[in-house]
Amino acid sequence: MSEIDIRTLDTVEAIHEAAGVLDRVWGEHGTMPANILRALEHAGNYVVGLYDGDRMIGASAAFFGPPAERSMHSHITGIVPGYQGRGLGRQLKNHQREWALERGVGRITWTFDPLVGRNAHFNLAVLGARVTDYLVNQYGEMADAVNRGDESDRLMVSWALAEPPAPTPTDAGISAVVSVSDDIEALRSSDPAVAAEWRRRVRDELQGHLASGRRIGGFDRRGYLIVG
């Protein structure tokens, strides 16, 4: 694979191309409308494309949070099929981190589905972001091919850019583990009722742990979130 370049999207043509890329990733028209991307970029926010040569193969958008918090919220990132699982997520986060630090931002927040193990591993074990909240049905019903038929529960995480990664609890510090489905995205299509059972169980367990003051601090590739 040739080297992937990350570029700011500052033309209408590039913005519309990015909107099309995100539609392709999520299988739904209007995933992130071009006019919203354009407005975010024009207001000085983070709107970039990932390029393999002249071909855009991914896009990402983030926007600034309250001024006093010196934060930025990463709302959406998508990589087209064929380029996923090649380390581009880490490349993009490093780019996002440098971009944010240059603008006085100290932390980046985002959300992810706790049932998707690969995202949990990347966000918690690789980046060392900290879980700050469990958000129940955060976006309401979603019609895209990835999320259709499920409630949009999310974990909110915060990534402190100038601090060491949050450590995964050691064996002695693990108080519980919460199993997740091997492939929740496939299960939503093949057996929605079972997928809904997974959602309710994981929601109840994680909310209970957070209410007790415990920390969701990592993910084990055998298929469970680690609670310390």
PDB file of N, CA and C in Angstrom, residues 102-204:
ATOM      1  N   GLU A 102      -1.464  22.191  18.379  1.00  0.00           N
ATOM      2  CA  GLU A 102      -1.054  23.452  17.738  1.00  0.00           C
ATOM      3  C   GLU A 102      -2.064  24.571  17.970  1.00  0.00           C
ATOM      4  N   ARG A 103      -3.293  24.204  18.314  1.00  0.00           N
ATOM      5  CA  ARG A 103      -4.364  25.187  18.514  1.00  0.00           C
ATOM      6  C   ARG A 103      -4.761  25.324  19.975  1.00  0.00           C
ATOM      7  N   GLY A 104      -3.926  24.837  20.874  1.00  0.00           N
ATOM      8  CA  GLY A 104      -4.156  25.019  22.295  1.00  0.00           C
ATOM      9  C   GLY A 104      -5.173  24.090  22.904  1.00  0.00           C
ATOM     10  N   VAL A 105      -5.497  23.009  22.202  1.00  0.00           N
ATOM     11  CA  VAL A 105      -6.453  22.040  22.712  1.00  0.00           C
ATOM     12  C   VAL A 105      -5.722  21.004  23.554  1.00  0.00           C
ATOM     13  N   GLY A 106      -6.246  20.708  24.750  1.00  0.00           N
ATOM     14  CA  GLY A 106      -5.580  19.785  25.655  1.00  0.00           C
ATOM     15  C   GLY A 106      -6.156  18.380  25.677  1.00  0.00           C
ATOM     16  N   ARG A 107      -7.379  18.225  25.181  1.00  0.00           N
ATOM     17  CA  ARG A 107      -7.967  16.889  25.178  1.00  0.00           C
ATOM     18  C   ARG A 107      -8.967  16.757  24.038  1.00  0.00           C
ATOM     19  N   ILE A 108      -9.147  15.534  23.591  1.00  0.00           N
ATOM     20  CA  ILE A 108     -10.112  15.212  22.545  1.00  0.00           C
ATOM     21  C   ILE A 108     -11.098  14.190  23.110  1.00  0.00           C
ATOM     22  N   THR A 109     -12.367  14.427  22.878  1.00  0.00           N
ATOM     23  CA  THR A 109     -13.395  13.487  23.303  1.00  0.00           C
ATOM     24  C   THR A 109     -14.039  12.853  22.075  1.00  0.00           C
ATOM     25  N   TRP A 110     -14.631  11.684  22.262  1.00  0.00           N
ATOM     26  CA  TRP A 110     -15.445  11.057  21.225  1.00  0.00           C
ATOM     27  C   TRP A 110     -16.261   9.948  21.867  1.00  0.00           C
ATOM     28  N   THR A 111     -17.153   9.369  21.096  1.00  0.00           N
ATOM     29  CA  THR A 111     -17.969   8.267  21.592  1.00  0.00           C
ATOM     30  C   THR A 111     -17.723   7.029  20.736  1.00  0.00           C
ATOM     31  N   PHE A 112     -17.978   5.861  21.329  1.00  0.00           N
ATOM     32  CA  PHE A 112     -17.942   4.624  20.550  1.00  0.00           C
ATOM     33  C   PHE A 112     -18.907   3.611  21.161  1.00  0.00           C
ATOM     34  N   ASP A 113     -19.317   2.678  20.343  1.00  0.00           N
ATOM     35  CA  ASP A 113     -20.254   1.646  20.761  1.00  0.00           C
ATOM     36  C   ASP A 113     -19.519   0.620  21.620  1.00  0.00           C
ATOM     37  N   PRO A 114     -19.914   0.426  22.884  1.00  0.00           N
ATOM     38  CA  PRO A 114     -19.188  -0.517  23.746  1.00  0.00           C
ATOM     39  C   PRO A 114     -19.295  -1.966  23.287  1.00  0.00           C
ATOM     40  N   LEU A 115     -20.243  -2.265  22.396  1.00  0.00           N
ATOM     41  CA  LEU A 115     -20.375  -3.634  21.914  1.00  0.00           C
ATOM     42  C   LEU A 115     -19.407  -3.980  20.788  1.00  0.00           C
ATOM     43  N   VAL A 116     -18.720  -2.970  20.241  1.00  0.00           N
ATOM     44  CA  VAL A 116     -17.782  -3.215  19.133  1.00  0.00           C
ATOM     45  C   VAL A 116     -16.381  -3.353  19.720  1.00  0.00           C
ATOM     46  N   GLY A 117     -15.928  -4.599  19.844  1.00  0.00           N
ATOM     47  CA  GLY A 117     -14.686  -4.882  20.547  1.00  0.00           C
ATOM     48  C   GLY A 117     -13.455  -4.248  19.942  1.00  0.00           C
ATOM     49  N   ARG A 118     -13.360  -4.231  18.606  1.00  0.00           N
ATOM     50  CA  ARG A 118     -12.150  -3.673  17.981  1.00  0.00           C
ATOM     51  C   ARG A 118     -11.996  -2.188  18.307  1.00  0.00           C
ATOM     52  N   ASN A 119     -13.126  -1.468  18.405  1.00  0.00           N
ATOM     53  CA  ASN A 119     -13.061  -0.056  18.753  1.00  0.00           C
ATOM     54  C   ASN A 119     -12.710   0.122  20.234  1.00  0.00           C
ATOM     55  N   ALA A 120     -13.256  -0.741  21.078  1.00  0.00           N
ATOM     56  CA  ALA A 120     -12.918  -0.680  22.499  1.00  0.00           C
ATOM     57  C   ALA A 120     -11.424  -0.915  22.701  1.00  0.00           C
ATOM     58  N   HIS A 121     -10.879  -1.893  22.000  1.00  0.00           N
ATOM     59  CA  HIS A 121      -9.446  -2.182  22.127  1.00  0.00           C
ATOM     60  C   HIS A 121      -8.603  -0.990  21.675  1.00  0.00           C
ATOM     61  N   PHE A 122      -8.948  -0.419  20.535  1.00  0.00           N
ATOM     62  CA  PHE A 122      -8.172   0.715  20.020  1.00  0.00           C
ATOM     63  C   PHE A 122      -8.250   1.913  20.953  1.00  0.00           C
ATOM     64  N   ASN A 123      -9.457   2.271  21.372  1.00  0.00           N
ATOM     65  CA  ASN A 123      -9.635   3.478  22.178  1.00  0.00           C
ATOM     66  C   ASN A 123      -9.064   3.355  23.588  1.00  0.00           C
ATOM     67  N   LEU A 124      -9.244   2.187  24.205  1.00  0.00           N
ATOM     68  CA  LEU A 124      -8.846   2.021  25.603  1.00  0.00           C
ATOM     69  C   LEU A 124      -7.455   1.434  25.762  1.00  0.00           C
ATOM     70  N   ALA A 125      -7.150   0.371  25.014  1.00  0.00           N
ATOM     71  CA  ALA A 125      -5.864  -0.309  25.186  1.00  0.00           C
ATOM     72  C   ALA A 125      -4.747   0.333  24.385  1.00  0.00           C
ATOM     73  N   VAL A 126      -5.044   0.779  23.162  1.00  0.00           N
ATOM     74  CA  VAL A 126      -3.997   1.356  22.304  1.00  0.00           C
ATOM     75  C   VAL A 126      -3.767   2.826  22.626  1.00  0.00           C
ATOM     76  N   LEU A 127      -4.840   3.634  22.581  1.00  0.00           N
ATOM     77  CA  LEU A 127      -4.691   5.070  22.822  1.00  0.00           C
ATOM     78  C   LEU A 127      -4.636   5.408  24.311  1.00  0.00           C
ATOM     79  N   GLY A 128      -5.276   4.602  25.138  1.00  0.00           N
ATOM     80  CA  GLY A 128      -5.304   4.907  26.566  1.00  0.00           C
ATOM     81  C   GLY A 128      -6.244   6.034  26.919  1.00  0.00           C
ATOM     82  N   ALA A 129      -7.342   6.166  26.156  1.00  0.00           N
ATOM     83  CA  ALA A 129      -8.359   7.160  26.501  1.00  0.00           C
ATOM     84  C   ALA A 129      -9.134   6.690  27.728  1.00  0.00           C
ATOM     85  N   ARG A 130      -9.723   7.629  28.438  1.00  0.00           N
ATOM     86  CA  ARG A 130     -10.474   7.313  29.659  1.00  0.00           C
ATOM     87  C   ARG A 130     -11.977   7.393  29.403  1.00  0.00           C
ATOM     88  N   VAL A 131     -12.706   6.411  29.868  1.00  0.00           N
ATOM     89  CA  VAL A 131     -14.171   6.451  29.794  1.00  0.00           C
ATOM     90  C   VAL A 131     -14.692   7.432  30.836  1.00  0.00           C
ATOM     91  N   THR A 132     -15.533   8.372  30.400  1.00  0.00           N
ATOM     92  CA  THR A 132     -16.083   9.367  31.321  1.00  0.00           C
ATOM     93  C   THR A 132     -17.578   9.202  31.550  1.00  0.00           C
ATOM     94  N   ASP A 133     -18.280   8.486  30.658  1.00  0.00           N
ATOM     95  CA  ASP A 133     -19.724   8.380  30.818  1.00  0.00           C
ATOM     96  C   ASP A 133     -20.279   7.258  29.945  1.00  0.00           C
ATOM     97  N   TYR A 134     -21.424   6.725  30.357  1.00  0.00           N
ATOM     98  CA  TYR A 134     -22.199   5.800  29.526  1.00  0.00           C
ATOM     99  C   TYR A 134     -23.434   6.557  29.063  1.00  0.00           C
ATOM    100  N   LEU A 135     -23.608   6.686  27.755  1.00  0.00           N
ATOM    101  CA  LEU A 135     -24.703   7.468  27.182  1.00  0.00           C
ATOM    102  C   LEU A 135     -25.728   6.516  26.570  1.00  0.00           C
ATOM    103  N   VAL A 136     -26.926   6.499  27.118  1.00  0.00           N
ATOM    104  CA  VAL A 136     -27.974   5.590  26.663  1.00  0.00           C
ATOM    105  C   VAL A 136     -28.671   6.165  25.429  1.00  0.00           C
ATOM    106  N   ASN A 137     -28.678   5.376  24.350  1.00  0.00           N
ATOM    107  CA  ASN A 137     -29.354   5.751  23.105  1.00  0.00           C
ATOM    108  C   ASN A 137     -29.009   7.191  22.708  1.00  0.00           C
ATOM    109  N   GLN A 138     -27.734   7.487  22.682  1.00  0.00           N
ATOM    110  CA  GLN A 138     -27.234   8.856  22.529  1.00  0.00           C
ATOM    111  C   GLN A 138     -27.744   9.558  21.274  1.00  0.00           C
ATOM    112  N   TYR A 139     -27.834   8.855  20.159  1.00  0.00           N
ATOM    113  CA  TYR A 139     -28.225   9.478  18.893  1.00  0.00           C
ATOM    114  C   TYR A 139     -29.637   9.078  18.460  1.00  0.00           C
ATOM    115  N   GLY A 140     -30.358   8.371  19.328  1.00  0.00           N
ATOM    116  CA  GLY A 140     -31.669   7.901  18.941  1.00  0.00           C
ATOM    117  C   GLY A 140     -31.566   6.803  17.894  1.00  0.00           C
ATOM    118  N   GLU A 141     -32.661   6.551  17.191  1.00  0.00           N
ATOM    119  CA  GLU A 141     -32.664   5.520  16.153  1.00  0.00           C
ATOM    120  C   GLU A 141     -31.813   5.961  14.977  1.00  0.00           C
ATOM    121  N   MET A 142     -30.947   5.072  14.501  1.00  0.00           N
ATOM    122  CA  MET A 142     -30.068   5.365  13.374  1.00  0.00           C
ATOM    123  C   MET A 142     -30.405   4.416  12.228  1.00  0.00           C
ATOM    124  N   ALA A 143     -30.496   4.974  11.014  1.00  0.00           N
ATOM    125  CA  ALA A 143     -30.967   4.189   9.876  1.00  0.00           C
ATOM    126  C   ALA A 143     -29.848   3.634   9.009  1.00  0.00           C
ATOM    127  N   ASP A 144     -28.606   3.916   9.355  1.00  0.00           N
ATOM    128  CA  ASP A 144     -27.506   3.463   8.505  1.00  0.00           C
ATOM    129  C   ASP A 144     -27.326   1.957   8.622  1.00  0.00           C
ATOM    130  N   ALA A 145     -26.581   1.392   7.656  1.00  0.00           N
ATOM    131  CA  ALA A 145     -26.415  -0.059   7.577  1.00  0.00           C
ATOM    132  C   ALA A 145     -25.636  -0.632   8.756  1.00  0.00           C
ATOM    133  N   VAL A 146     -24.812   0.179   9.399  1.00  0.00           N
ATOM    134  CA  VAL A 146     -23.997  -0.305  10.511  1.00  0.00           C
ATOM    135  C   VAL A 146     -24.814  -0.405  11.798  1.00  0.00           C
ATOM    136  N   ASN A 147     -25.679   0.585  12.058  1.00  0.00           N
ATOM    137  CA  ASN A 147     -26.366   0.681  13.348  1.00  0.00           C
ATOM    138  C   ASN A 147     -27.855   0.342  13.306  1.00  0.00           C
ATOM    139  N   ARG A 148     -28.382   0.106  12.134  1.00  0.00           N
ATOM    140  CA  ARG A 148     -29.821  -0.093  11.985  1.00  0.00           C
ATOM    141  C   ARG A 148     -30.342  -1.229  12.869  1.00  0.00           C
ATOM    142  N   GLY A 149     -31.474  -0.969  13.547  1.00  0.00           N
ATOM    143  CA  GLY A 149     -32.109  -2.003  14.342  1.00  0.00           C
ATOM    144  C   GLY A 149     -31.627  -2.095  15.772  1.00  0.00           C
ATOM    145  N   ASP A 150     -30.790  -1.145  16.206  1.00  0.00           N
ATOM    146  CA  ASP A 150     -30.242  -1.203  17.557  1.00  0.00           C
ATOM    147  C   ASP A 150     -30.348   0.173  18.189  1.00  0.00           C
ATOM    148  N   GLU A 151     -30.316   0.227  19.512  1.00  0.00           N
ATOM    149  CA  GLU A 151     -30.239   1.504  20.201  1.00  0.00           C
ATOM    150  C   GLU A 151     -28.790   1.994  20.171  1.00  0.00           C
ATOM    151  N   SER A 152     -28.624   3.303  20.132  1.00  0.00           N
ATOM    152  CA  SER A 152     -27.298   3.883  19.908  1.00  0.00           C
ATOM    153  C   SER A 152     -26.597   4.232  21.222  1.00  0.00           C
ATOM    154  N   ASP A 153     -26.459   3.249  22.116  1.00  0.00           N
ATOM    155  CA  ASP A 153     -25.680   3.454  23.340  1.00  0.00           C
ATOM    156  C   ASP A 153     -24.221   3.713  22.975  1.00  0.00           C
ATOM    157  N   ARG A 154     -23.587   4.607  23.728  1.00  0.00           N
ATOM    158  CA  ARG A 154     -22.179   4.920  23.482  1.00  0.00           C
ATOM    159  C   ARG A 154     -21.432   5.127  24.803  1.00  0.00           C
ATOM    160  N   LEU A 155     -20.145   4.817  24.776  1.00  0.00           N
ATOM    161  CA  LEU A 155     -19.240   5.233  25.838  1.00  0.00           C
ATOM    162  C   LEU A 155     -18.580   6.535  25.408  1.00  0.00           C
ATOM    163  N   MET A 156     -18.585   7.523  26.289  1.00  0.00           N
ATOM    164  CA  MET A 156     -17.851   8.763  26.045  1.00  0.00           C
ATOM    165  C   MET A 156     -16.446   8.598  26.610  1.00  0.00           C
ATOM    166  N   VAL A 157     -15.442   8.957  25.809  1.00  0.00           N
ATOM    167  CA  VAL A 157     -14.063   8.877  26.285  1.00  0.00           C
ATOM    168  C   VAL A 157     -13.386  10.230  26.140  1.00  0.00           C
ATOM    169  N   SER A 158     -12.364  10.435  26.942  1.00  0.00           N
ATOM    170  CA  SER A 158     -11.563  11.647  26.907  1.00  0.00           C
ATOM    171  C   SER A 158     -10.095  11.260  26.779  1.00  0.00           C
ATOM    172  N   TRP A 159      -9.410  11.863  25.826  1.00  0.00           N
ATOM    173  CA  TRP A 159      -8.003  11.576  25.542  1.00  0.00           C
ATOM    174  C   TRP A 159      -7.179  12.810  25.900  1.00  0.00           C
ATOM    175  N   ALA A 160      -6.457  12.732  26.997  1.00  0.00           N
ATOM    176  CA  ALA A 160      -5.606  13.847  27.434  1.00  0.00           C
ATOM    177  C   ALA A 160      -4.322  13.845  26.605  1.00  0.00           C
ATOM    178  N   LEU A 161      -4.131  14.881  25.798  1.00  0.00           N
ATOM    179  CA  LEU A 161      -3.089  14.851  24.770  1.00  0.00           C
ATOM    180  C   LEU A 161      -1.677  14.999  25.320  1.00  0.00           C
ATOM    181  N   ALA A 162      -1.539  15.624  26.472  1.00  0.00           N
ATOM    182  CA  ALA A 162      -0.203  15.861  27.021  1.00  0.00           C
ATOM    183  C   ALA A 162       0.100  14.967  28.213  1.00  0.00           C
ATOM    184  N   GLU A 163      -0.745  13.971  28.456  1.00  0.00           N
ATOM    185  CA  GLU A 163      -0.537  13.070  29.583  1.00  0.00           C
ATOM    186  C   GLU A 163      -0.266  11.654  29.088  1.00  0.00           C
ATOM    187  N   PRO A 164       0.368  10.824  29.931  1.00  0.00           N
ATOM    188  CA  PRO A 164       0.560   9.426  29.540  1.00  0.00           C
ATOM    189  C   PRO A 164      -0.787   8.742  29.350  1.00  0.00           C
ATOM    190  N   PRO A 165      -0.858   7.709  28.499  1.00  0.00           N
ATOM    191  CA  PRO A 165      -2.112   6.971  28.321  1.00  0.00           C
ATOM    192  C   PRO A 165      -2.618   6.408  29.648  1.00  0.00           C
ATOM    193  N   ALA A 166      -3.930   6.391  29.800  1.00  0.00           N
ATOM    194  CA  ALA A 166      -4.503   5.782  31.005  1.00  0.00           C
ATOM    195  C   ALA A 166      -4.164   4.296  31.015  1.00  0.00           C
ATOM    196  N   PRO A 167      -3.599   3.782  32.095  1.00  0.00           N
ATOM    197  CA  PRO A 167      -3.176   2.380  32.111  1.00  0.00           C
ATOM    198  C   PRO A 167      -4.343   1.410  32.224  1.00  0.00           C
ATOM    199  N   THR A 168      -4.204   0.251  31.606  1.00  0.00           N
ATOM    200  CA  THR A 168      -5.157  -0.829  31.799  1.00  0.00           C
ATOM    201  C   THR A 168      -4.959  -1.402  33.193  1.00  0.00           C
ATOM    202  N   PRO A 169      -6.018  -1.680  33.934  1.00  0.00           N
ATOM    203  CA  PRO A 169      -5.855  -2.246  35.290  1.00  0.00           C
ATOM    204  C   PRO A 169      -5.022  -3.530  35.264  1.00  0.00           C
ATOM    205  N   THR A 170      -4.170  -3.674  36.242  1.00  0.00           N
ATOM    206  CA  THR A 170      -3.409  -4.912  36.386  1.00  0.00           C
ATOM    207  C   THR A 170      -4.342  -6.022  36.864  1.00  0.00           C
ATOM    208  N   ASP A 171      -3.843  -7.253  36.831  1.00  0.00           N
ATOM    209  CA  ASP A 171      -4.675  -8.378  37.275  1.00  0.00           C
ATOM    210  C   ASP A 171      -5.216  -8.154  38.674  1.00  0.00           C
ATOM    211  N   ALA A 172      -4.367  -7.608  39.545  1.00  0.00           N
ATOM    212  CA  ALA A 172      -4.801  -7.384  40.929  1.00  0.00           C
ATOM    213  C   ALA A 172      -5.849  -6.279  41.031  1.00  0.00           C
ATOM    214  N   GLY A 173      -5.867  -5.400  40.045  1.00  0.00           N
ATOM    215  CA  GLY A 173      -6.794  -4.278  40.095  1.00  0.00           C
ATOM    216  C   GLY A 173      -8.087  -4.506  39.349  1.00  0.00           C
ATOM    217  N   ILE A 174      -8.255  -5.672  38.721  1.00  0.00           N
ATOM    218  CA  ILE A 174      -9.477  -5.960  37.978  1.00  0.00           C
ATOM    219  C   ILE A 174     -10.574  -6.406  38.938  1.00  0.00           C
ATOM    220  N   SER A 175     -11.678  -5.687  38.939  1.00  0.00           N
ATOM    221  CA  SER A 175     -12.799  -6.040  39.811  1.00  0.00           C
ATOM    222  C   SER A 175     -13.887  -6.801  39.069  1.00  0.00           C
ATOM    223  N   ALA A 176     -13.934  -6.658  37.724  1.00  0.00           N
ATOM    224  CA  ALA A 176     -14.961  -7.353  36.937  1.00  0.00           C
ATOM    225  C   ALA A 176     -14.585  -7.283  35.466  1.00  0.00           C
ATOM    226  N   VAL A 177     -15.203  -8.152  34.691  1.00  0.00           N
ATOM    227  CA  VAL A 177     -15.092  -8.074  33.228  1.00  0.00           C
ATOM    228  C   VAL A 177     -16.507  -8.149  32.657  1.00  0.00           C
ATOM    229  N   VAL A 178     -16.694  -7.505  31.504  1.00  0.00           N
ATOM    230  CA  VAL A 178     -18.005  -7.478  30.852  1.00  0.00           C
ATOM    231  C   VAL A 178     -17.821  -7.972  29.424  1.00  0.00           C
ATOM    232  N   SER A 179     -18.376  -9.116  29.110  1.00  0.00           N
ATOM    233  CA  SER A 179     -18.241  -9.711  27.787  1.00  0.00           C
ATOM    234  C   SER A 179     -19.063  -8.941  26.763  1.00  0.00           C
ATOM    235  N   VAL A 180     -18.554  -8.891  25.510  1.00  0.00           N
ATOM    236  CA  VAL A 180     -19.296  -8.292  24.406  1.00  0.00           C
ATOM    237  C   VAL A 180     -19.400  -9.318  23.275  1.00  0.00           C
ATOM    238  N   SER A 181     -20.307  -9.080  22.359  1.00  0.00           N
ATOM    239  CA  SER A 181     -20.527  -9.997  21.248  1.00  0.00           C
ATOM    240  C   SER A 181     -19.300 -10.070  20.341  1.00  0.00           C
ATOM    241  N   ASP A 182     -19.086 -11.228  19.716  1.00  0.00           N
ATOM    242  CA  ASP A 182     -17.975 -11.376  18.770  1.00  0.00           C
ATOM    243  C   ASP A 182     -18.145 -10.463  17.566  1.00  0.00           C
ATOM    244  N   ASP A 183     -19.382 -10.276  17.095  1.00  0.00           N
ATOM    245  CA  ASP A 183     -19.640  -9.450  15.916  1.00  0.00           C
ATOM    246  C   ASP A 183     -21.053  -8.893  16.012  1.00  0.00           C
ATOM    247  N   ILE A 184     -21.219  -7.820  16.756  1.00  0.00           N
ATOM    248  CA  ILE A 184     -22.542  -7.259  16.984  1.00  0.00           C
ATOM    249  C   ILE A 184     -23.140  -6.731  15.691  1.00  0.00           C
ATOM    250  N   GLU A 185     -22.305  -6.242  14.768  1.00  0.00           N
ATOM    251  CA  GLU A 185     -22.840  -5.684  13.529  1.00  0.00           C
ATOM    252  C   GLU A 185     -23.525  -6.758  12.689  1.00  0.00           C
ATOM    253  N   ALA A 186     -22.924  -7.943  12.611  1.00  0.00           N
ATOM    254  CA  ALA A 186     -23.551  -9.048  11.888  1.00  0.00           C
ATOM    255  C   ALA A 186     -24.780  -9.544  12.626  1.00  0.00           C
ATOM    256  N   LEU A 187     -24.724  -9.554  13.950  1.00  0.00           N
ATOM    257  CA  LEU A 187     -25.828 -10.063  14.752  1.00  0.00           C
ATOM    258  C   LEU A 187     -27.067  -9.184  14.622  1.00  0.00           C
ATOM    259  N   ARG A 188     -26.884  -7.879  14.439  1.00  0.00           N
ATOM    260  CA  ARG A 188     -28.036  -6.996  14.245  1.00  0.00           C
ATOM    261  C   ARG A 188     -28.867  -7.422  13.045  1.00  0.00           C
ATOM    262  N   SER A 189     -28.201  -7.942  12.026  1.00  0.00           N
ATOM    263  CA  SER A 189     -28.905  -8.380  10.823  1.00  0.00           C
ATOM    264  C   SER A 189     -29.440  -9.793  10.954  1.00  0.00           C
ATOM    265  N   SER A 190     -28.624 -10.688  11.519  1.00  0.00           N
ATOM    266  CA  SER A 190     -28.997 -12.106  11.548  1.00  0.00           C
ATOM    267  C   SER A 190     -29.979 -12.443  12.665  1.00  0.00           C
ATOM    268  N   ASP A 191     -29.886 -11.760  13.810  1.00  0.00           N
ATOM    269  CA  ASP A 191     -30.760 -12.066  14.949  1.00  0.00           C
ATOM    270  C   ASP A 191     -30.924 -10.817  15.810  1.00  0.00           C
ATOM    271  N   PRO A 192     -31.792  -9.880  15.388  1.00  0.00           N
ATOM    272  CA  PRO A 192     -31.954  -8.617  16.123  1.00  0.00           C
ATOM    273  C   PRO A 192     -32.342  -8.794  17.589  1.00  0.00           C
ATOM    274  N   ALA A 193     -33.107  -9.837  17.881  1.00  0.00           N
ATOM    275  CA  ALA A 193     -33.533 -10.037  19.268  1.00  0.00           C
ATOM    276  C   ALA A 193     -32.345 -10.352  20.164  1.00  0.00           C
ATOM    277  N   VAL A 194     -31.447 -11.200  19.682  1.00  0.00           N
ATOM    278  CA  VAL A 194     -30.255 -11.524  20.468  1.00  0.00           C
ATOM    279  C   VAL A 194     -29.348 -10.299  20.581  1.00  0.00           C
ATOM    280  N   ALA A 195     -29.230  -9.525  19.499  1.00  0.00           N
ATOM    281  CA  ALA A 195     -28.430  -8.293  19.547  1.00  0.00           C
ATOM    282  C   ALA A 195     -28.977  -7.346  20.605  1.00  0.00           C
ATOM    283  N   ALA A 196     -30.306  -7.244  20.693  1.00  0.00           N
ATOM    284  CA  ALA A 196     -30.922  -6.374  21.698  1.00  0.00           C
ATOM    285  C   ALA A 196     -30.643  -6.875  23.112  1.00  0.00           C
ATOM    286  N   GLU A 197     -30.603  -8.205  23.280  1.00  0.00           N
ATOM    287  CA  GLU A 197     -30.263  -8.767  24.590  1.00  0.00           C
ATOM    288  C   GLU A 197     -28.847  -8.388  24.995  1.00  0.00           C
ATOM    289  N   TRP A 198     -27.914  -8.465  24.042  1.00  0.00           N
ATOM    290  CA  TRP A 198     -26.541  -8.044  24.312  1.00  0.00           C
ATOM    291  C   TRP A 198     -26.514  -6.582  24.757  1.00  0.00           C
ATOM    292  N   ARG A 199     -27.270  -5.736  24.043  1.00  0.00           N
ATOM    293  CA  ARG A 199     -27.276  -4.308  24.368  1.00  0.00           C
ATOM    294  C   ARG A 199     -27.749  -4.089  25.802  1.00  0.00           C
ATOM    295  N   ARG A 200     -28.864  -4.696  26.159  1.00  0.00           N
ATOM    296  CA  ARG A 200     -29.425  -4.473  27.496  1.00  0.00           C
ATOM    297  C   ARG A 200     -28.498  -4.997  28.586  1.00  0.00           C
ATOM    298  N   ARG A 201     -27.922  -6.168  28.363  1.00  0.00           N
ATOM    299  CA  ARG A 201     -27.068  -6.741  29.402  1.00  0.00           C
ATOM    300  C   ARG A 201     -25.815  -5.901  29.620  1.00  0.00           C
ATOM    301  N   VAL A 202     -25.151  -5.533  28.526  1.00  0.00           N
ATOM    302  CA  VAL A 202     -23.921  -4.739  28.656  1.00  0.00           C
ATOM    303  C   VAL A 202     -24.236  -3.366  29.251  1.00  0.00           C
ATOM    304  N   ARG A 203     -25.348  -2.777  28.844  1.00  0.00           N
ATOM    305  CA  ARG A 203     -25.750  -1.484  29.411  1.00  0.00           C
ATOM    306  C   ARG A 203     -25.922  -1.590  30.928  1.00  0.00           C
ATOM    307  N   ASP A 204     -26.682  -2.590  31.362  1.00  0.00           N
ATOM    308  CA  ASP A 204     -26.945  -2.735  32.796  1.00  0.00           C
ATOM    309  C   ASP A 204     -25.652  -2.958  33.574  1.00  0.00           C
TER     310      ASP A 204
END
